[in-house]
PDB file of C-alpha atoms in Angstrom:
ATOM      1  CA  UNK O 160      81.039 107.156 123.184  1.00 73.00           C
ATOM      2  CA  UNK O 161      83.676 104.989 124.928  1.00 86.00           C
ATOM      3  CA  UNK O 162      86.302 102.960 122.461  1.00 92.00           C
ATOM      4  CA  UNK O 163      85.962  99.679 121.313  1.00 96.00           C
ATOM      5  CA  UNK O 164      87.435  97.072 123.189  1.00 97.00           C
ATOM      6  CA  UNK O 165      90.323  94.730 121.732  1.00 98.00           C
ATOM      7  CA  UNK O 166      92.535  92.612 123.619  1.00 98.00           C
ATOM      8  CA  UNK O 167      95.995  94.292 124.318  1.00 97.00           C
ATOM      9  CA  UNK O 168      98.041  91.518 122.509  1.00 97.00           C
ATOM     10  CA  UNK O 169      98.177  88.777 120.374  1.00 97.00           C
ATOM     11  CA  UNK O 170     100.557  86.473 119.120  1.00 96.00           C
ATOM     12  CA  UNK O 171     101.184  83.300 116.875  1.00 96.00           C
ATOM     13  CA  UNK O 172     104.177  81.827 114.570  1.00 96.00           C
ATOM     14  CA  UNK O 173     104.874  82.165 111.267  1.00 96.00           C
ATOM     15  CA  UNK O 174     102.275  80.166 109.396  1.00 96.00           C
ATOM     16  CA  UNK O 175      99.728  79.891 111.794  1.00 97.00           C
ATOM     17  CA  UNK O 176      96.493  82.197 112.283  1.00 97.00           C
ATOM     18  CA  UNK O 177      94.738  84.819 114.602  1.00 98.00           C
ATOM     19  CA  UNK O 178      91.923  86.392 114.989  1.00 98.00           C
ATOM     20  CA  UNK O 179      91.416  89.900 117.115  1.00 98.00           C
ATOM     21  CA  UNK O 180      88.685  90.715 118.736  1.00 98.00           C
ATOM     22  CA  UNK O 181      86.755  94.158 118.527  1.00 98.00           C
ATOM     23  CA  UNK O 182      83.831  94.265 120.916  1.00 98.00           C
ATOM     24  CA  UNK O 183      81.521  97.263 120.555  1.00 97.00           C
ATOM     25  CA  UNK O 184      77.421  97.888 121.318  1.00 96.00           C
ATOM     26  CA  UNK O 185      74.521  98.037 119.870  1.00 94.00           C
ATOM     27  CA  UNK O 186      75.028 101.864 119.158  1.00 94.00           C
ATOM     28  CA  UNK O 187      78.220 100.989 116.970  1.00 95.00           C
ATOM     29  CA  UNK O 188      79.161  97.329 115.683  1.00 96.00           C
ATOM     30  CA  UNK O 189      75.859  96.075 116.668  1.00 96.00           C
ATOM     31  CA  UNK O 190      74.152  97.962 114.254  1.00 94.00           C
ATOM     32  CA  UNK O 191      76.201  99.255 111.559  1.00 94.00           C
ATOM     33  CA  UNK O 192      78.037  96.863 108.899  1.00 94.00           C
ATOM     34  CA  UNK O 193      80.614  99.708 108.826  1.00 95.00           C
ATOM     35  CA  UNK O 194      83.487  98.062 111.189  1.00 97.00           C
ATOM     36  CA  UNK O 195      86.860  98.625 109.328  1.00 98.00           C
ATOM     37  CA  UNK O 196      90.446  97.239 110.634  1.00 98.00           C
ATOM     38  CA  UNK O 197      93.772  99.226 110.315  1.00 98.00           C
ATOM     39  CA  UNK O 198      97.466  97.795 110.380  1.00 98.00           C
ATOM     40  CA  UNK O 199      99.853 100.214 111.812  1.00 98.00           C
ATOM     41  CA  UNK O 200     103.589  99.675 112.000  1.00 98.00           C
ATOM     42  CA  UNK O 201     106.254 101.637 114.667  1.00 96.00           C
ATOM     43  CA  UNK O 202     106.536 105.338 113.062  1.00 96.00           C
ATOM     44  CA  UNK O 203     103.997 104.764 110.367  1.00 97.00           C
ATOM     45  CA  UNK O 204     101.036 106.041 109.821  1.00 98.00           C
ATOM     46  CA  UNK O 205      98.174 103.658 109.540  1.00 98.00           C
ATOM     47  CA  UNK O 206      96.634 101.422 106.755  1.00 98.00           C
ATOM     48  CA  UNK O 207      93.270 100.051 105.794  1.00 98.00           C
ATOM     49  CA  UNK O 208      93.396  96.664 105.750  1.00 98.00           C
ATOM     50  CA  UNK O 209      89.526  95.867 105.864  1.00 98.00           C
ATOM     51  CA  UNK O 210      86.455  97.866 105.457  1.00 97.00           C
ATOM     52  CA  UNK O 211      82.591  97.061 105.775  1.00 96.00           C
ATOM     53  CA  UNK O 212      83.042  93.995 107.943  1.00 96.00           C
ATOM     54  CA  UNK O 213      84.491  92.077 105.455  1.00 97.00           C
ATOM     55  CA  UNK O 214      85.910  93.835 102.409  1.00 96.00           C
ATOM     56  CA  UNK O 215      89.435  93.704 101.281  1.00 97.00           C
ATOM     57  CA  UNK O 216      90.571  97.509  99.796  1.00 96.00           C
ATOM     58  CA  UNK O 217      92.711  96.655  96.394  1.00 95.00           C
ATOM     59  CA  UNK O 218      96.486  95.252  97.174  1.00 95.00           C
ATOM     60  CA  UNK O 219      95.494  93.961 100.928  1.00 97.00           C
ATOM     61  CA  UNK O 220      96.524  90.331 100.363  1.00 96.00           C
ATOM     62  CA  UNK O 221      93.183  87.946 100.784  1.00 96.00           C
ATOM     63  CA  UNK O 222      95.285  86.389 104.311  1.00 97.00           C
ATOM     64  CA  UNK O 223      93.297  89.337 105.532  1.00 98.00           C
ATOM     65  CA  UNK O 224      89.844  88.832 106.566  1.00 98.00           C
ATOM     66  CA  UNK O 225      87.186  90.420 108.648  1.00 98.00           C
ATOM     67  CA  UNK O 226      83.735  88.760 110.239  1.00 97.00           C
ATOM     68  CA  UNK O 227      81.189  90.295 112.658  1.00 97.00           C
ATOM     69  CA  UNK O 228      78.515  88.598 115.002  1.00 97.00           C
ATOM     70  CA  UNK O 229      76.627  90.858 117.364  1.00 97.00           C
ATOM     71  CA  UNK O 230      78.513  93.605 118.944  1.00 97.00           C
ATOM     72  CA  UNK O 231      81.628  91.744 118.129  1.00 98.00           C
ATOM     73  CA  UNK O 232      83.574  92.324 115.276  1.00 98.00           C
ATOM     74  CA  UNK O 233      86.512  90.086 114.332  1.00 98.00           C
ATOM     75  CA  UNK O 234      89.646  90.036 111.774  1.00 98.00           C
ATOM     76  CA  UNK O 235      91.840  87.431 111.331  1.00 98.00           C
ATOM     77  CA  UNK O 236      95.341  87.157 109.533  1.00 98.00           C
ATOM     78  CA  UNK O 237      96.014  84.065 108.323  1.00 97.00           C
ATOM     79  CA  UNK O 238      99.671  82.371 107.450  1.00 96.00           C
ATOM     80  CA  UNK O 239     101.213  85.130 109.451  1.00 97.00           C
ATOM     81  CA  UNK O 240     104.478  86.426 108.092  1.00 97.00           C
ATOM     82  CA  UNK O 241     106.946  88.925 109.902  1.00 96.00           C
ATOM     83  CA  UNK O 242     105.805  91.812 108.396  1.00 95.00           C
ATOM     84  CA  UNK O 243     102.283  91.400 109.739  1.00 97.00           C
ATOM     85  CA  UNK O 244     103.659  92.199 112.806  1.00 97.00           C
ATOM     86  CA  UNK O 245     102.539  95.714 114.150  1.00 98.00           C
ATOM     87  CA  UNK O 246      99.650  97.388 115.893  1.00 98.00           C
ATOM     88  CA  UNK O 247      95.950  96.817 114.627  1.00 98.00           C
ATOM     89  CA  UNK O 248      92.860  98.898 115.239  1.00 98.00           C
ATOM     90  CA  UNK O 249      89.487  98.411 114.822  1.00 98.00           C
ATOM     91  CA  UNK O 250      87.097 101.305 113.709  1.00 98.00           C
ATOM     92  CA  UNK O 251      83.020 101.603 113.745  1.00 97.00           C
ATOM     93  CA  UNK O 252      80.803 104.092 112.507  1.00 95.00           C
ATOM     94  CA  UNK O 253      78.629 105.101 115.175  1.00 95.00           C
ATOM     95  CA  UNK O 254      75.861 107.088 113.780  1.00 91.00           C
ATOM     96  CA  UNK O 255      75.407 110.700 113.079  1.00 91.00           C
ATOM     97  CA  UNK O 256      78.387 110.866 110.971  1.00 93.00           C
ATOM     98  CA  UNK O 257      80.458 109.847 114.110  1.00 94.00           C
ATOM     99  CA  UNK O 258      83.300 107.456 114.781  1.00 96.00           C
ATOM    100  CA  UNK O 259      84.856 105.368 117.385  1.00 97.00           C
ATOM    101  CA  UNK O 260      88.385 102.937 117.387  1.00 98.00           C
ATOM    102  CA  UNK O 261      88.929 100.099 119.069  1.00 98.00           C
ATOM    103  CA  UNK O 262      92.084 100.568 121.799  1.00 97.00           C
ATOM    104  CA  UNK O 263      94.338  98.437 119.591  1.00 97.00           C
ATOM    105  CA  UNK O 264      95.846  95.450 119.953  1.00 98.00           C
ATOM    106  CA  UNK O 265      99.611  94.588 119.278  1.00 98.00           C
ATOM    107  CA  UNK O 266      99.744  91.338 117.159  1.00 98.00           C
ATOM    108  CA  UNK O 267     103.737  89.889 117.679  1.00 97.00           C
ATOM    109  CA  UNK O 268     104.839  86.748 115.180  1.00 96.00           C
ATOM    110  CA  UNK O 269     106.741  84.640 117.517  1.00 93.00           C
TER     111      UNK O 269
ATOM    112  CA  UNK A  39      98.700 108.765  93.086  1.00 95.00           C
ATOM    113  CA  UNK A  40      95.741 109.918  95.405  1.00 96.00           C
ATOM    114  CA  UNK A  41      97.823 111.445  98.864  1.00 97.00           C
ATOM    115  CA  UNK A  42      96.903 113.745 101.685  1.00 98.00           C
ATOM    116  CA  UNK A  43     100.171 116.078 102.836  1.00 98.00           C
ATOM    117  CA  UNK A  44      99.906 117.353 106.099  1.00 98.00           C
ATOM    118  CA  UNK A  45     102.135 120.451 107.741  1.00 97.00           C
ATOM    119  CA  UNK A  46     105.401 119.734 109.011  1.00 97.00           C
ATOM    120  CA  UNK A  47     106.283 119.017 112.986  1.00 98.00           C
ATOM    121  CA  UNK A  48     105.107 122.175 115.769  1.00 98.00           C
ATOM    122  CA  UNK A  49     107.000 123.109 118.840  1.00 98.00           C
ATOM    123  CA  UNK A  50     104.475 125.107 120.719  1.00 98.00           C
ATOM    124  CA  UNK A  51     104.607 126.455 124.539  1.00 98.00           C
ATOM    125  CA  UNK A  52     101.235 126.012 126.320  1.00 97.00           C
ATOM    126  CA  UNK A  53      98.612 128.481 125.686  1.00 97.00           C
ATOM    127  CA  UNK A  54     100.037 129.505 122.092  1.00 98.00           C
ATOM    128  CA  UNK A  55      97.487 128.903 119.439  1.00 98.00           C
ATOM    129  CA  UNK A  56      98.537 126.505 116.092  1.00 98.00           C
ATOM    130  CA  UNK A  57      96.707 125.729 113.085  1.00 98.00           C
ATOM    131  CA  UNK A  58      97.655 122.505 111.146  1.00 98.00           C
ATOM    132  CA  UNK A  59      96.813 121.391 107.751  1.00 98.00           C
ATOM    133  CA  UNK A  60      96.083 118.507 105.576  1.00 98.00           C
ATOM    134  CA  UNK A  61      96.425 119.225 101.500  1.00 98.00           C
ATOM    135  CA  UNK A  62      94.647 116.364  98.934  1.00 97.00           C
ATOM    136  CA  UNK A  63      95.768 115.747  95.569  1.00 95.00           C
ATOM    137  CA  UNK A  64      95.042 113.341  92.432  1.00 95.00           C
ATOM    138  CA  UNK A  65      91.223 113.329  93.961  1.00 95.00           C
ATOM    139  CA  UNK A  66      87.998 115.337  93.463  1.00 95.00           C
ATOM    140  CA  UNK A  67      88.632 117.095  97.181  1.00 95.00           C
ATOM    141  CA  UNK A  68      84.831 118.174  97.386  1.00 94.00           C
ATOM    142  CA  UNK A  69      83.791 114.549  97.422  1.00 93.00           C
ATOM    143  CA  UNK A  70      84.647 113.131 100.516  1.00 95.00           C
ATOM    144  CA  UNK A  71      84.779 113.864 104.222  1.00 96.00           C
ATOM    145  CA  UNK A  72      88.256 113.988 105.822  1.00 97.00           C
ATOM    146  CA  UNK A  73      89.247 113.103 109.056  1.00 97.00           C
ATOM    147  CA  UNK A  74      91.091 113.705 112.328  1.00 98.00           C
ATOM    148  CA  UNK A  75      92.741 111.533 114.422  1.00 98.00           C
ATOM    149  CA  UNK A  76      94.820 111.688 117.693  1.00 98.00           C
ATOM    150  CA  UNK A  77      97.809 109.452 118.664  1.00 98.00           C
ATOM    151  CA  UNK A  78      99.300 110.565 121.802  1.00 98.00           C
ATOM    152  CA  UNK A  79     102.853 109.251 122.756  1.00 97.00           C
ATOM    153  CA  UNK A  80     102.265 105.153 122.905  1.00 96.00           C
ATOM    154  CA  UNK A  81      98.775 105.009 122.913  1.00 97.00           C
ATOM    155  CA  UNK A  82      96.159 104.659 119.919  1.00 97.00           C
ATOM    156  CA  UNK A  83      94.227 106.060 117.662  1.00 98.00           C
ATOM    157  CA  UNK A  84      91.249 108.764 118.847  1.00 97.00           C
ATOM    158  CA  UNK A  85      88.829 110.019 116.083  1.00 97.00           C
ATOM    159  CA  UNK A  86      88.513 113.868 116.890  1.00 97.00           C
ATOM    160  CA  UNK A  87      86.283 114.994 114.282  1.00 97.00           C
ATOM    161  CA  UNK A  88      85.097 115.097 110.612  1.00 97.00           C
ATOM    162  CA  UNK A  89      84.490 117.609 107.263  1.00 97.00           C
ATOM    163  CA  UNK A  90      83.005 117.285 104.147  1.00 95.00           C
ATOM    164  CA  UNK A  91      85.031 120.060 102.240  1.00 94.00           C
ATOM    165  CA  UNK A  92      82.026 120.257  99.663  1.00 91.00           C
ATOM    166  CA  UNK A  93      79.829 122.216 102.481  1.00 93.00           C
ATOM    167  CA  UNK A  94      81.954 122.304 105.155  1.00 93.00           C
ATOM    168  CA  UNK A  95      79.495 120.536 107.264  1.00 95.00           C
ATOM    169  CA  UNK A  96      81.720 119.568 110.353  1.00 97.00           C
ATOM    170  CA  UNK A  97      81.235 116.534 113.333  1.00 96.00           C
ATOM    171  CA  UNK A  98      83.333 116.515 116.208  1.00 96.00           C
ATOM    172  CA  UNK A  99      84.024 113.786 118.515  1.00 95.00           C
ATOM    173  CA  UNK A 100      82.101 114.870 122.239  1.00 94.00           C
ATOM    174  CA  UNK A 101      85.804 114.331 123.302  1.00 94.00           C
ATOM    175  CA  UNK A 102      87.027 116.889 121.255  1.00 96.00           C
ATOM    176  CA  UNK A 103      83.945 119.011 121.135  1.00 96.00           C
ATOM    177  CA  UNK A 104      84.735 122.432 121.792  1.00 96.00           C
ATOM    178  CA  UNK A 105      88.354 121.673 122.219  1.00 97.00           C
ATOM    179  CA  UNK A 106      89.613 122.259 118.290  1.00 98.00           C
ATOM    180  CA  UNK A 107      88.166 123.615 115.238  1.00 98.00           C
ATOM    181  CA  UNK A 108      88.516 121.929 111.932  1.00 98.00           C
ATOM    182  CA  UNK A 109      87.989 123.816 108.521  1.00 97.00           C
ATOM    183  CA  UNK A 110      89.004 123.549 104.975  1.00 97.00           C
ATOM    184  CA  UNK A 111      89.186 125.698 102.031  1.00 96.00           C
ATOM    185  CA  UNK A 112      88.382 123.479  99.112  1.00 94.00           C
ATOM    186  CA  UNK A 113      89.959 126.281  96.846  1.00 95.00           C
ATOM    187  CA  UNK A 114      93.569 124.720  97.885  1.00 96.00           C
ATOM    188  CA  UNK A 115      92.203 121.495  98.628  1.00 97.00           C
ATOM    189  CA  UNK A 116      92.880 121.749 102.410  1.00 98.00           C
ATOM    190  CA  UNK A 117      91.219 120.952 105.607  1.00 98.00           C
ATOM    191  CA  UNK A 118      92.839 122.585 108.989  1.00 98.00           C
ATOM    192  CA  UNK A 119      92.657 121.124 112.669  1.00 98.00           C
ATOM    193  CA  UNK A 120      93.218 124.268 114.865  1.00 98.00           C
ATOM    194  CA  UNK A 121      93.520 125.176 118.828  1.00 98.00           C
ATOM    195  CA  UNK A 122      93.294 128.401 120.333  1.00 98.00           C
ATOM    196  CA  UNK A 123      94.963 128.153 123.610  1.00 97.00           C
ATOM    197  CA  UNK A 124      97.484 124.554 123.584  1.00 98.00           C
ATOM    198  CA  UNK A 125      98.005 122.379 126.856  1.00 97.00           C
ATOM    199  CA  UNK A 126     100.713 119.796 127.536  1.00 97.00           C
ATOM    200  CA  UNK A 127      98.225 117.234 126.889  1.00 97.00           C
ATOM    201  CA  UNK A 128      98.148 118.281 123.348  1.00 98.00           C
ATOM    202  CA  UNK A 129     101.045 117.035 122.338  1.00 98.00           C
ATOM    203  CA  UNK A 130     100.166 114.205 120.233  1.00 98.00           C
ATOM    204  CA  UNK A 131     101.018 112.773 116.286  1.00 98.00           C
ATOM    205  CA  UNK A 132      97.549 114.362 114.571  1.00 98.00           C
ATOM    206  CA  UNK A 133      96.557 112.247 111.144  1.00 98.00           C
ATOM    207  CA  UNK A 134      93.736 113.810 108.509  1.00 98.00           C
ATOM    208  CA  UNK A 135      92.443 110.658 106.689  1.00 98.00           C
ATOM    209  CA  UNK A 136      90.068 110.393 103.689  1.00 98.00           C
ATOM    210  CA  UNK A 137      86.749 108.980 104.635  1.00 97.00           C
ATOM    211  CA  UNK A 138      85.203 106.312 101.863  1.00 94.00           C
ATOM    212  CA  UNK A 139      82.193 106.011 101.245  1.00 89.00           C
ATOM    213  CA  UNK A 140      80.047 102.360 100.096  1.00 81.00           C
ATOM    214  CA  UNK A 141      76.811 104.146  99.757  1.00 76.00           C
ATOM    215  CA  UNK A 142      74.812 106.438 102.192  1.00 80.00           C
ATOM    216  CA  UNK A 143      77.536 106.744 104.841  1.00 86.00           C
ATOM    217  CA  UNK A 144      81.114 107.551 105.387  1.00 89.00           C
ATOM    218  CA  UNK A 145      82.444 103.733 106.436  1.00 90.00           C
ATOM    219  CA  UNK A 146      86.582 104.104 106.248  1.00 96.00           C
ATOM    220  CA  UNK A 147      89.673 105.613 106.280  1.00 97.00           C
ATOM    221  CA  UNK A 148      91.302 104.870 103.065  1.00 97.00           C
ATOM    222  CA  UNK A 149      93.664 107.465 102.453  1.00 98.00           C
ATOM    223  CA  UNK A 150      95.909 108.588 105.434  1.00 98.00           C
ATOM    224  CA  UNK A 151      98.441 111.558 105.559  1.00 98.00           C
ATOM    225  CA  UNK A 152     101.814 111.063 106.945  1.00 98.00           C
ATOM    226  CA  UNK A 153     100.850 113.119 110.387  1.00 98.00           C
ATOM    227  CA  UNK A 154     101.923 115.990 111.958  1.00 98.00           C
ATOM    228  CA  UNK A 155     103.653 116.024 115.464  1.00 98.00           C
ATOM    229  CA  UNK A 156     102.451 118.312 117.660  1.00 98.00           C
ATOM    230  CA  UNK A 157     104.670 119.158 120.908  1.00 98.00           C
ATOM    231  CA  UNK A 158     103.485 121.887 123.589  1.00 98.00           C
ATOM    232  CA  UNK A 159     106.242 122.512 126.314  1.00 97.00           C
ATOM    233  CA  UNK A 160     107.180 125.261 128.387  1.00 95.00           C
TER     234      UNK A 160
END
């Protein structure tokens, strides 16, 4: 069960959009339409920001949003604002009532 | 206001056992599977393992597999992540998150507690 695999850092101004990455297998992301992305800022614990591929949990602003195609799972923030910057993981169920992150990627608003 | 309130920060020295734990309130505790996750010093998130307090039918992570224990006692709403003999390489922030649920599976983390620092040193 090896963890997902997200590029180590993004970046992009205020306004602008960007999309990370969250590569998985067929065993994981490939299969299941369970891939959920977490925002987690310095000292805090983390925060659903997306769940089920695409779904927004209640108060997650709608500059949030989350696609899949393949073993490739994707979310993408768009007019970034300072506060989006922080750490972001993705997550996918991988059968058997098991789970496996992504290594997470550190998003930085120029 | 639906929260998970984990134990306070541990100062253990290697091979000491520790028991940490994870308290729900505001939600029917029974319901849905809590989870476990590692954070070691600057790196990210590991899932360790999962409960449903309703049964206590537990998954564990092959990572973490015979490494810890988790348990609850639904009576006080709990769930524990235990060791019985700590290492260096223990020392870690621990989360318990509240699994969600769209239908026949556990899909999310919804709910997280605020963690619980673990630190094993001679």
């Amino acid at each position: 069960q090896s963890a997902l695999t997200q590029p180590r850092s993004v970046s992009g101004s205020p306004g602008q959009s960007v999309t990370i990455s969250c590569t998985g297998t067929s065993s994981d992301v490939g299969t299941y339409n369970y891939v959920s992305w977490y925002r987690q800022h310095p000292g805090k614990a983390p925060k659903l920001m997306i769940y089920d591929v695409s779904q927004r949990p209640s108060g997650v602003p709608d500059r949030f949003s989350g696609s899949k195609s393949g073993n490739t799972a994707s979310l993408t923030i768009s007019g970034l604002q300072a506060e989006d910057e922080a750490d972001y993981y993705c997550c996918s169920y991988a059968g058997s009532y098991t789970f496996v992150f992504g290594g997470g990627t550190k998003l930085t608003v120029l | 206001e639906v929260q998970l309130v984990q134990s306070g920060t541990e100062v253990k020295k290697p091979g000491e056992s520790l028991k940490i734990s994870c308290q729900g309130s505001e939600y029917r505790f029974t319901s849905y599977w809590i989870g476990w996750v590692r954070q070691m010093p600057g790196k990210g998130l590991e899932w360790m393992g999962i409960i449903y307090p309703g049964d206590s039918d537990t998954r564990y992570s092959p990572s973490f597999q015979g490494q810890v224990t988790i348990s609850g006692d639904k009576s006080i709403s709990t769930a524990y992540l235990q060791w019985s003999s700590l290492k260096a390489s223990d020392t870690a922030m621990y989360y318990c998150a509240r699994l969600r649920s769209s239908g026949y599976y556990p899909d999310a983390f919804d709910i997280w507690g605020q963690g619980t620092m673990v630190i094993v040193s001679s």
